[in-house]
Coordinates of C-alpha atoms in Angstrom, one line a residue:
V272 CA -2.5 -21.0 -16.9
P273 CA 0.0 -20.7 -14.2
K274 CA -0.4 -22.1 -10.9
K275 CA -2.0 -20.1 -8.1
L276 CA -3.1 -21.0 -4.3
V277 CA -6.6 -19.7 -4.5
T278 CA -9.7 -21.2 -3.0
T279 CA -11.6 -20.0 -6.0
V280 CA -10.6 -17.7 -9.0
S281 CA -13.9 -15.9 -8.5
S282 CA -13.5 -15.7 -4.5
C283 CA -10.0 -14.8 -4.2
A284 CA -10.1 -10.7 -3.5
D285 CA -13.1 -11.7 -0.8
D286 CA -10.6 -14.3 0.3
A287 CA -7.7 -12.4 0.6
L288 CA -9.1 -9.4 2.4
A289 CA -11.1 -11.6 4.8
G290 CA -7.0 -13.2 5.8
L291 CA -6.3 -9.9 6.2
V292 CA -9.2 -8.8 8.5
A293 CA -9.1 -12.2 10.4
C294 CA -5.4 -11.5 11.3
N295 CA -6.1 -7.9 12.4
P296 CA -7.6 -6.9 15.2
G297 CA -7.8 -3.1 14.3
L298 CA -9.6 -3.6 11.0
R299 CA -13.6 -4.1 10.2
F300 CA -15.6 -5.1 7.1
L301 CA -18.4 -3.0 6.5
Q302 CA -21.3 -5.3 6.0
G303 CA -22.2 -6.5 2.4
H304 CA -19.6 -4.4 1.0
R305 CA -15.8 -5.1 -0.3
V306 CA -14.9 -2.3 2.2
V307 CA -12.4 -2.3 5.4
L308 CA -12.1 0.4 7.8
R309 CA -10.6 1.1 11.0
D310 CA -12.4 -0.3 13.9
D311 CA -12.2 2.6 16.1
L312 CA -14.5 4.4 13.5
Q313 CA -15.2 7.1 16.6
A314 CA -11.8 8.4 16.7
I315 CA -12.2 10.2 13.7
R316 CA -15.4 12.3 14.8
G317 CA -14.1 15.7 14.2
R318 CA -11.3 15.1 11.9
V319 CA -11.0 14.7 8.5
A320 CA -11.5 11.0 6.7
L321 CA -9.2 9.5 4.0
L322 CA -10.6 7.0 1.7
S323 CA -8.6 5.2 -1.0
G324 CA -8.9 2.1 -3.2
G325 CA -8.7 0.4 -6.1
G326 CA -7.9 -3.2 -8.2
S327 CA -7.6 -6.0 -6.0
G328 CA -3.9 -7.6 -6.7
H329 CA -1.5 -5.0 -5.2
E330 CA -1.2 -6.3 -1.8
P331 CA -0.9 -5.2 0.6
A332 CA -2.5 -2.1 -0.8
H333 CA -4.8 -0.6 -0.2
A334 CA -6.3 -2.2 2.9
G335 CA -2.5 -2.6 4.4
Y336 CA -2.8 1.0 4.8
V337 CA -5.9 1.3 7.1
G338 CA -4.8 2.8 10.6
K339 CA -4.3 5.3 12.4
G340 CA -2.4 7.7 10.8
M341 CA -3.3 6.6 7.8
L342 CA -6.3 5.6 5.8
T343 CA -9.7 5.3 7.6
G344 CA -11.1 2.7 5.3
V345 CA -10.6 1.3 1.7
V346 CA -12.8 0.1 -1.0
A347 CA -11.4 -2.5 -2.8
G348 CA -12.5 -4.1 -6.4
A349 CA -11.8 -7.6 -8.0
V350 CA -8.5 -8.4 -9.7
F351 CA -7.0 -5.3 -11.0
A352 CA -10.6 -3.6 -11.8
S353 CA -11.9 -0.7 -10.2
P354 CA -14.1 -0.7 -6.9
S355 CA -18.2 -0.1 -7.3
V356 CA -19.7 3.0 -7.2
G357 CA -21.8 1.7 -4.5
S358 CA -19.5 0.3 -2.4
I359 CA -17.2 3.6 -2.3
L360 CA -20.7 5.4 -1.6
A361 CA -21.3 3.0 1.3
A362 CA -17.6 3.9 2.8
I363 CA -18.5 7.6 2.4
R364 CA -21.7 7.3 4.2
A365 CA -19.9 5.1 6.8
V366 CA -17.5 7.4 7.8
A367 CA -19.6 10.6 7.4
Q368 CA -22.1 9.0 9.9
A369 CA -19.4 8.5 12.5
G370 CA -18.8 12.3 12.4
A371 CA -15.7 12.9 10.1
A372 CA -15.6 16.4 9.2
G373 CA -14.9 16.2 6.2
I374 CA -13.6 13.1 3.7
L375 CA -10.5 13.2 1.1
L376 CA -10.9 10.5 -1.5
I377 CA -7.1 9.7 -2.5
V378 CA -7.6 7.5 -5.7
K379 CA -4.9 6.0 -8.4
N380 CA -4.8 8.0 -11.6
Y381 CA -6.9 5.7 -14.1
T382 CA -9.7 6.0 -15.9
G383 CA -12.0 3.2 -14.1
D384 CA -10.9 4.4 -10.7
R385 CA -11.6 8.1 -11.7
L386 CA -14.6 7.6 -12.9
N387 CA -16.1 5.2 -10.1
F388 CA -15.0 7.3 -7.1
G389 CA -16.0 10.7 -9.3
M390 CA -19.4 9.3 -9.6
A391 CA -19.7 8.2 -5.7
L392 CA -18.2 11.7 -4.9
E393 CA -21.1 13.6 -6.7
R394 CA -23.9 11.5 -5.3
A395 CA -22.5 11.8 -1.6
R396 CA -22.2 15.9 -2.5
A397 CA -25.8 15.3 -3.1
E398 CA -26.5 13.6 0.0
G399 CA -24.9 17.1 1.6
A400 CA -21.0 15.3 2.6
D401 CA -18.2 17.5 2.5
V402 CA -16.1 15.7 0.1
R403 CA -12.9 16.0 -2.2
M404 CA -10.7 13.8 -4.5
V405 CA -7.1 14.0 -4.8
V406 CA -6.0 12.2 -8.2
V407 CA -2.5 10.8 -7.6
G408 CA -0.1 10.3 -11.2
D409 CA 3.2 9.4 -10.1
D410 CA 4.5 7.5 -12.8
C411 CA 7.6 8.9 -14.9
A412 CA 7.4 6.0 -17.8
F413 CA 6.4 8.1 -20.6
A414 CA 8.4 10.7 -22.1
T415 CA 5.7 12.5 -24.0
P416 CA 2.7 13.5 -22.3
S417 CA -0.5 11.8 -22.7
K418 CA -4.2 12.6 -22.6
A419 CA -4.8 9.7 -19.8
G420 CA -1.8 11.6 -17.8
R421 CA 0.5 9.5 -15.5
R422 CA -1.2 6.5 -14.2
G423 CA -1.0 6.1 -10.4
I424 CA 1.3 3.9 -8.9
C425 CA 3.4 3.2 -5.6
G426 CA 4.1 6.8 -4.8
T427 CA 0.3 6.5 -3.8
V428 CA 1.4 4.8 -0.8
L429 CA 3.3 7.8 0.3
I430 CA 0.3 10.1 -0.1
H431 CA -1.6 7.4 2.4
K432 CA 1.2 8.5 4.7
V433 CA 1.6 12.3 4.5
A434 CA -2.6 12.5 4.7
G435 CA -2.9 10.3 7.6
A436 CA -0.2 12.1 9.6
L437 CA -2.1 15.4 8.7
A438 CA -5.2 13.9 9.6
E439 CA -4.3 12.8 12.7
A440 CA -2.6 15.7 13.9
G441 CA -6.3 17.2 13.5
A442 CA -5.4 19.5 9.9
S443 CA -8.5 21.1 8.2
L444 CA -9.7 18.7 4.5
D445 CA -8.8 22.1 3.0
E446 CA -4.8 22.1 4.4
I447 CA -4.7 18.0 3.8
E448 CA -5.9 18.7 0.4
K449 CA -3.5 21.6 -0.3
K450 CA -0.4 19.8 1.2
V451 CA -0.9 16.3 -0.3
T452 CA -1.6 17.6 -3.7
A453 CA 1.8 19.4 -3.6
A454 CA 3.6 16.4 -2.3
A455 CA 2.0 14.5 -4.8
K456 CA 3.5 17.1 -7.9
V457 CA 7.1 16.6 -6.4
M458 CA 7.3 12.5 -6.7
G459 CA 7.6 10.3 -9.2
T460 CA 7.7 6.2 -9.5
L461 CA 9.3 4.0 -12.3
G462 CA 8.5 0.4 -12.2
L463 CA 11.2 -2.4 -14.3
S464 CA 10.5 -5.7 -14.2
L465 CA 11.9 -9.6 -15.5
S466 CA 8.2 -11.2 -15.9
P467 CA 4.6 -10.4 -16.2
C468 CA 1.9 -11.4 -13.9
S469 CA -0.9 -13.2 -14.6
I470 CA -4.6 -12.6 -12.8
P471 CA -5.8 -16.3 -11.5
G472 CA -7.4 -18.3 -13.7
S473 CA -5.8 -16.4 -16.8
K474 CA -3.0 -16.5 -19.0
P475 CA 0.2 -14.0 -18.2
S476 CA -1.1 -10.6 -19.3
F477 CA 2.2 -10.6 -21.7
Q478 CA 5.5 -12.2 -22.4
L479 CA 8.9 -11.6 -22.0
A480 CA 12.0 -13.1 -23.5
E481 CA 14.5 -15.1 -21.3
D482 CA 16.9 -12.6 -21.8
E483 CA 14.6 -9.2 -21.6
M484 CA 13.1 -6.9 -19.2
E485 CA 10.8 -4.2 -19.3
L486 CA 10.9 -0.4 -18.2
G487 CA 8.1 1.8 -17.1
L488 CA 5.5 -1.1 -17.1
G489 CA 2.2 -0.3 -15.0
I490 CA 1.0 -2.2 -11.7
H491 CA -1.3 -4.3 -13.9
G492 CA 0.9 -5.5 -16.1
E493 CA 0.4 -2.6 -18.8
A494 CA 3.2 -2.1 -21.2
G495 CA 6.2 0.0 -20.5
V496 CA 8.3 2.4 -22.2
R497 CA 11.1 0.1 -23.9
R498 CA 12.2 -3.7 -23.5
M499 CA 15.8 -3.9 -23.1
K500 CA 18.3 -7.0 -22.6
V501 CA 18.7 -8.0 -18.6
L502 CA 21.2 -5.9 -17.0
P503 CA 23.1 -6.1 -13.8
A504 CA 21.2 -4.5 -11.0
D505 CA 23.5 -1.6 -10.9
K506 CA 23.1 -0.7 -14.4
A507 CA 19.4 -1.2 -14.1
V508 CA 18.9 1.1 -11.2
E509 CA 21.3 3.6 -13.2
T510 CA 18.9 3.8 -16.0
M511 CA 15.9 3.7 -14.2
L512 CA 17.0 7.1 -12.2
K513 CA 18.1 8.3 -15.2
H514 CA 15.0 8.2 -17.1
M515 CA 13.7 9.5 -13.9
M516 CA 15.5 12.3 -13.9
D517 CA 16.2 13.0 -17.8
P518 CA 14.8 16.7 -18.6
S519 CA 13.5 15.8 -21.4
N520 CA 10.9 13.2 -20.4
A521 CA 7.7 14.9 -20.0
S522 CA 7.1 13.4 -16.3
H523 CA 10.3 13.7 -15.1
L524 CA 11.2 14.4 -11.6
S525 CA 13.7 17.6 -11.3
L526 CA 16.4 16.6 -8.9
T527 CA 19.6 18.9 -7.8
P528 CA 22.7 18.1 -6.1
G529 CA 21.5 19.1 -2.3
S530 CA 18.1 17.9 -2.8
S531 CA 16.6 15.6 0.1
V532 CA 14.2 12.7 -1.0
V533 CA 12.4 9.6 0.8
L534 CA 12.9 6.7 -1.4
V535 CA 10.7 4.0 -1.6
V536 CA 12.3 0.5 -3.2
N537 CA 9.0 -1.5 -3.9
N538 CA 8.9 -5.2 -4.7
L539 CA 6.2 -5.7 -7.3
G540 CA 5.4 -9.2 -6.1
G541 CA 7.8 -11.8 -7.0
L542 CA 11.1 -10.5 -6.7
S543 CA 13.1 -12.2 -3.7
C544 CA 14.0 -10.1 -0.8
L545 CA 17.9 -10.9 -1.7
E546 CA 17.7 -9.1 -5.1
L547 CA 15.5 -6.3 -3.4
G548 CA 18.0 -5.8 -1.0
I549 CA 20.7 -5.2 -3.9
V550 CA 18.5 -2.8 -5.8
A551 CA 17.8 -1.2 -2.5
G552 CA 22.0 -0.7 -1.9
T553 CA 22.8 0.2 -5.3
A554 CA 19.6 3.1 -5.6
V555 CA 21.2 4.4 -2.4
R556 CA 24.7 4.4 -3.8
C557 CA 23.7 5.9 -7.0
L558 CA 21.7 8.8 -5.4
E559 CA 24.5 9.6 -3.0
N560 CA 27.0 9.8 -6.2
R561 CA 24.3 12.5 -7.7
G562 CA 24.7 14.3 -4.9
I563 CA 21.3 13.6 -3.3
C564 CA 20.7 13.3 0.2
I565 CA 18.2 10.0 0.8
A566 CA 16.6 11.3 4.3
R567 CA 14.8 7.6 4.5
A568 CA 14.4 4.8 2.8
L569 CA 11.8 2.6 2.7
V570 CA 12.3 -0.8 1.5
G571 CA 9.5 -4.0 0.7
S572 CA 6.7 -4.8 -1.0
F573 CA 4.0 -1.8 -0.9
M574 CA 1.9 -2.1 -3.9
T575 CA 2.5 -5.1 -6.1
A576 CA 1.5 -6.6 -9.2
L577 CA 0.6 -9.9 -7.9
E578 CA 3.7 -12.0 -8.9
M579 CA 5.6 -9.9 -11.1
A580 CA 9.1 -10.7 -10.5
G581 CA 9.9 -6.6 -10.4
V582 CA 10.6 -3.7 -8.4
S583 CA 9.7 0.1 -9.1
L584 CA 11.4 3.2 -7.5
T585 CA 9.9 5.9 -6.0
L586 CA 11.3 9.4 -5.1
M587 CA 9.4 12.3 -3.3
L588 CA 11.3 15.2 -2.8
V589 CA 10.8 16.3 0.8
D590 CA 11.5 19.3 3.3
E591 CA 11.2 18.9 6.9
E592 CA 7.8 19.1 7.4
L593 CA 7.0 16.0 5.2
V594 CA 10.1 14.1 6.5
K595 CA 7.7 14.7 10.0
L596 CA 4.6 13.5 8.3
I597 CA 6.2 10.2 7.0
D598 CA 8.0 9.5 10.6
A599 CA 4.8 10.1 12.3
K600 CA 3.5 7.2 14.0
T601 CA 0.8 4.9 12.3
T602 CA -1.0 1.2 13.2
A603 CA -1.5 0.6 9.3
M604 CA 0.3 -3.2 9.3
A605 CA 1.9 -2.3 6.3
W606 CA 3.7 0.3 7.0
P607 CA 7.6 -0.7 8.0
N608 CA 8.6 -0.3 11.3
I609 CA 11.9 1.1 11.0
L610 CA 14.1 3.5 12.9
T611 CA 14.1 7.1 11.7
G612 CA 17.1 8.4 10.5
P613 CA 18.7 8.9 6.5
A614 CA 19.9 6.1 4.2
T615 CA 23.2 6.1 3.6
T616 CA 26.3 3.6 2.0
R617 CA 28.7 5.0 4.2
R618 CA 28.0 4.1 7.4
E619 CA 30.3 3.6 9.8
E620 CA 31.2 -0.1 10.8
V621 CA 31.9 -1.6 14.1
P622 CA 35.6 -2.1 14.2
A623 CA 36.6 -5.8 14.4
P624 CA 36.9 -7.4 17.5
I625 CA 40.9 -7.5 18.9
E626 CA 41.9 -11.5 18.6
A627 CA 43.9 -12.2 22.0
P628 CA 47.0 -12.9 20.8
R629 CA 48.0 -16.5 20.7
K630 CA 50.3 -18.0 23.8
P631 CA 53.6 -19.5 22.5
Q632 CA 53.4 -23.0 22.7
D633 CA 56.3 -24.9 25.0
E634 CA 55.8 -27.8 23.4
T635 CA 58.2 -27.4 20.3
G636 CA 60.3 -30.6 21.6
I637 CA 57.4 -32.9 21.6
G638 CA 56.4 -35.0 18.2
P639 CA 57.6 -35.8 15.2
G640 CA 60.2 -33.6 13.3
T641 CA 58.9 -30.6 10.8
A642 CA 60.2 -32.4 7.9
R643 CA 58.0 -35.5 8.3
V644 CA 55.0 -33.2 9.2
Q645 CA 55.6 -31.7 5.9
R646 CA 56.5 -35.0 4.1
V647 CA 52.8 -36.4 5.5
L648 CA 51.0 -33.3 4.8
E649 CA 52.2 -33.5 1.3
R650 CA 51.2 -37.2 0.6
V651 CA 47.9 -36.3 1.9
C652 CA 47.5 -33.3 -0.5
S653 CA 48.7 -35.2 -3.3
T654 CA 46.4 -37.9 -2.2
L655 CA 43.5 -35.5 -2.7
L656 CA 44.2 -33.9 -5.6
D657 CA 44.3 -36.7 -7.4
M658 CA 40.8 -37.5 -6.2
R659 CA 39.1 -34.7 -6.9
D660 CA 37.3 -36.2 -10.0
K661 CA 36.4 -39.4 -8.4
L662 CA 34.7 -37.4 -5.3
N663 CA 32.9 -35.2 -7.4
E664 CA 31.4 -38.0 -9.6
L665 CA 30.7 -39.7 -6.1
D666 CA 29.0 -36.8 -4.8
R667 CA 26.9 -36.4 -7.6
G668 CA 24.6 -39.1 -6.6
A669 CA 23.5 -37.5 -3.6
G670 CA 25.1 -33.9 -3.3
D671 CA 25.7 -30.8 -5.0
G672 CA 28.7 -32.3 -7.1
D673 CA 31.3 -30.7 -5.1
C674 CA 33.2 -33.1 -2.8
G675 CA 36.3 -33.4 -4.5
H676 CA 36.7 -29.8 -5.4
T677 CA 36.3 -28.8 -1.8
H678 CA 39.2 -31.0 -0.7
A679 CA 41.2 -30.2 -3.4
Q680 CA 40.8 -26.8 -2.3
A681 CA 41.7 -28.1 1.4
A682 CA 44.8 -29.6 -0.5
Q683 CA 45.5 -26.3 -2.1
A684 CA 45.2 -24.4 1.0
I685 CA 47.0 -27.0 2.8
R686 CA 50.2 -26.7 0.6
E687 CA 50.1 -22.6 0.5
W688 CA 50.2 -22.4 4.1
M689 CA 53.4 -25.0 4.1
H690 CA 55.4 -23.1 1.7
S691 CA 54.5 -19.9 3.7
R692 CA 55.9 -21.0 7.0
P693 CA 57.5 -24.3 8.6
P694 CA 54.4 -26.6 10.1
P695 CA 54.8 -26.7 13.7
A696 CA 55.8 -30.0 14.8
A697 CA 54.2 -30.2 18.3
P698 CA 51.0 -32.4 17.6
A699 CA 48.4 -30.1 19.7
Q700 CA 49.8 -26.9 17.4
L701 CA 49.8 -28.6 14.2
L702 CA 46.4 -29.9 14.7
S703 CA 45.0 -26.6 15.7
A704 CA 46.9 -24.9 12.6
L705 CA 45.7 -27.1 10.2
A706 CA 42.0 -26.3 11.7
D707 CA 42.5 -22.8 11.2
V708 CA 43.5 -23.2 7.5
L709 CA 40.7 -25.8 6.7
L710 CA 37.9 -23.0 8.5
E711 CA 38.9 -20.4 6.4
Q712 CA 39.8 -22.1 2.8
M713 CA 38.0 -25.1 2.6
G714 CA 34.8 -23.9 2.6
G715 CA 31.5 -26.4 2.7
S716 CA 30.0 -28.2 5.8
S717 CA 33.2 -30.6 5.6
G718 CA 35.5 -27.5 6.4
V719 CA 33.6 -27.3 9.5
L720 CA 33.6 -30.7 10.2
Y721 CA 37.4 -31.2 9.8
G722 CA 37.9 -27.8 11.6
L723 CA 35.7 -29.0 14.7
F724 CA 37.6 -32.8 14.6
L725 CA 40.8 -31.3 14.5
T726 CA 40.2 -28.8 17.4
A727 CA 38.6 -31.0 19.9
A728 CA 41.9 -33.5 18.8
A729 CA 44.5 -30.9 19.5
R730 CA 43.1 -30.3 22.7
S731 CA 43.5 -33.9 23.9
L732 CA 47.2 -34.0 22.5
R733 CA 48.0 -30.7 24.2
G734 CA 51.4 -31.8 26.4
R735 CA 51.4 -35.3 25.6
S736 CA 52.8 -37.7 22.7
D737 CA 51.9 -41.1 24.0
S738 CA 50.5 -43.6 22.0
P739 CA 47.3 -43.6 23.8
A740 CA 47.0 -39.2 23.7
W741 CA 46.2 -40.1 19.6
A742 CA 43.4 -42.8 20.6
D743 CA 41.9 -40.0 23.0
A744 CA 42.3 -37.4 20.3
M745 CA 40.6 -39.3 17.8
D746 CA 37.6 -40.1 19.8
A747 CA 37.4 -36.5 21.1
G748 CA 37.6 -35.5 17.4
I749 CA 34.5 -37.8 16.7
E750 CA 32.8 -36.4 19.7
A751 CA 32.4 -33.0 18.5
M752 CA 31.9 -33.9 15.0
Q753 CA 28.7 -35.9 16.2
R754 CA 28.0 -33.3 18.9
Y755 CA 27.8 -30.6 16.2
G756 CA 26.8 -32.4 12.9
G757 CA 24.3 -34.3 14.3
A758 CA 25.8 -37.9 12.1
A759 CA 25.9 -41.3 13.9
P760 CA 27.8 -43.9 13.0
G761 CA 25.7 -45.8 10.1
D762 CA 24.6 -42.6 8.6
R763 CA 26.3 -43.0 5.5
T764 CA 28.6 -39.8 6.3
M765 CA 32.7 -39.1 6.6
L766 CA 32.2 -40.4 10.2
D767 CA 31.5 -43.8 9.5
S768 CA 35.3 -44.0 8.4
L769 CA 36.6 -42.1 11.3
F770 CA 34.7 -44.5 13.6
A771 CA 36.0 -47.4 12.2
A772 CA 39.6 -46.2 12.6
A773 CA 38.8 -45.1 15.8
Q774 CA 38.5 -48.8 17.3
A775 CA 41.6 -50.1 15.6
L776 CA 43.3 -47.0 17.2
R777 CA 41.6 -48.0 20.5
S778 CA 44.5 -50.9 20.8
L779 CA 47.0 -47.9 21.4
R780 CA 46.1 -47.7 25.1
S781 CA 46.9 -51.4 25.7
P782 CA 50.6 -51.7 27.2
G783 CA 52.6 -53.6 24.8
A784 CA 50.6 -52.6 21.7
N785 CA 52.3 -52.5 18.3
P786 CA 51.4 -49.2 16.9
L787 CA 52.3 -50.0 13.2
Q788 CA 50.1 -53.0 13.3
V789 CA 47.4 -50.7 14.9
L790 CA 47.8 -48.0 12.2
A791 CA 47.5 -50.2 9.5
A792 CA 44.6 -51.9 11.1
A793 CA 43.0 -48.7 11.2
V794 CA 43.4 -47.8 7.8
Q795 CA 42.1 -51.1 6.7
N796 CA 39.0 -50.6 9.0
A797 CA 38.4 -47.0 7.3
K798 CA 38.4 -48.1 4.0
A799 CA 36.5 -50.9 4.7
A800 CA 34.0 -49.1 6.1
A801 CA 34.0 -46.5 3.5
E802 CA 33.0 -49.2 1.1
A803 CA 30.4 -50.5 3.2
T804 CA 28.9 -47.1 3.0
R805 CA 27.5 -47.9 -0.8
H806 CA 24.9 -50.3 1.1
M807 CA 23.7 -47.6 3.9
E808 CA 20.9 -45.3 3.6
A809 CA 21.6 -41.5 4.7
G810 CA 20.8 -40.9 8.0
A811 CA 22.5 -37.2 7.9
G812 CA 23.7 -34.6 5.2
R813 CA 22.5 -33.5 2.3
A814 CA 22.4 -37.3 0.6
S815 CA 19.7 -38.0 3.6
Y816 CA 16.9 -35.7 1.5
I817 CA 17.2 -38.4 -1.2
R818 CA 16.1 -41.8 -1.9
S819 CA 18.4 -44.7 -0.8
S820 CA 17.2 -46.6 -3.9
R821 CA 19.6 -43.7 -6.1
L822 CA 22.7 -43.8 -3.9
E823 CA 24.6 -47.0 -5.4
Q824 CA 28.0 -46.0 -4.6
P825 CA 29.8 -45.2 -1.5
D826 CA 30.0 -41.9 0.7
P827 CA 32.5 -39.1 -0.9
G828 CA 33.2 -38.2 2.7
A829 CA 33.7 -41.2 3.9
V830 CA 36.1 -42.3 0.8
A831 CA 38.1 -38.8 1.3
V832 CA 38.6 -39.7 5.3
A833 CA 39.5 -43.3 4.4
A834 CA 42.5 -41.8 1.8
V835 CA 43.7 -39.3 4.2
L836 CA 44.1 -41.3 6.7
G837 CA 45.8 -44.1 4.7
A838 CA 48.1 -41.1 3.4
V839 CA 48.7 -40.2 7.4
L840 CA 49.4 -43.8 8.5
E841 CA 51.2 -44.9 5.8

């Protein structure tokens, strides 16, 4: 049985509603029933009241749509079960006694819901209430008409919205019933799922193979129209829209180029928001390519099937009046608070900022000659390329095993850059240029850390080429790395090698220091420090999330830095 975060299986529907009411000051329970009402019931005196409901497990439906401008109240059943006649009747009586000028029940087309809401309606009429019922069947899955009719799924939420806006504007029960019935006729929904769902305490309702998806399934995990191999998002959306608009499909939606629609991209509960965004963009593009105007697009979780990893697309043909009703304000917490306007993949982009032209540096005469720079950089690149596998191996224990790959990418990028133009000989310009190459090409946090180091070091070398300047540059680079990276010496990172080398380089500030001896000492220190990280506990970086007993190897970043310093200073 799949894991669920519930208190008890038997109370999960009540507990979920209680959580919603607790967090929403606009909602109230009806005593003794699983019914949620607007807290300002007095506001419906003289207006039409709207009631809906159904099984739990479709959150935020239905209670998320209670509020001014949407539903007056909802009646919830247990998970995937119709609400009881007694509770529906109690909700009808509550709004009738609050002075409603007529009551409309908005019901999804399922036998249980139709029976229970219908029975409550008959009893309420016998008590003298003016109650009517609209049954919504928006499912486009089945190509041949069935006796049961089309299932009511996510499109029902648009009906809540249209009816709610009309009621808020003071429309009569006749008018609301007529307009809502007409809107429901020009609306269609189709679901697609990658996984089943499971009622708390039960096994999944069906099985899908690893490489399968199912088209046209219902919001209770009931069967769809066909299973197929998992498709990429664009092909999957194309398949869905084709099925929804296929004239040979009895439940199809007739859309012609120039039609205006409202699109709902609904998460069936377990799809990641990343995938939902991909599906939404693809749906907009496919509709645009068919010449259909998307007057509004709503993307999110509107009517779910517990944790089903799937999506449904709803299209409603709209005119100006329907768009105004969709746009009307509501306080219902599950209705998205978005700017009104059409959806399009052709939005104009904000122009990229203009970069200030670089000032030509006047330091060209300073520092090692270009040929020497090329020799040193070539040595650094070969060293890193030779170490690729070793660094990846060291990184597997603590990271994602790509440290060698990242450094090899950097070496490749530096080589290409050198071949495209001679590197500047002036130290400050050279380090700045290298920082740019690494930031653009290296990737990973290493790229940014090297970029920070080189940028700060370059600043110290502006206009200077004396030995102490290099010691200052090293310190400045390390300081920048620590400030933004959060690591300190001893945290088992690339900083350990740099810090050890910097301690040796400080002697460059003493008059009469022998630069070659100092540089050799710096390389020795760096290599020893890299080896010493073998026995350190990781205090920063990804490795810090892993128990130190598992990190028997030296840190790959520290090893890479020591090798680079060796190649530069040899």
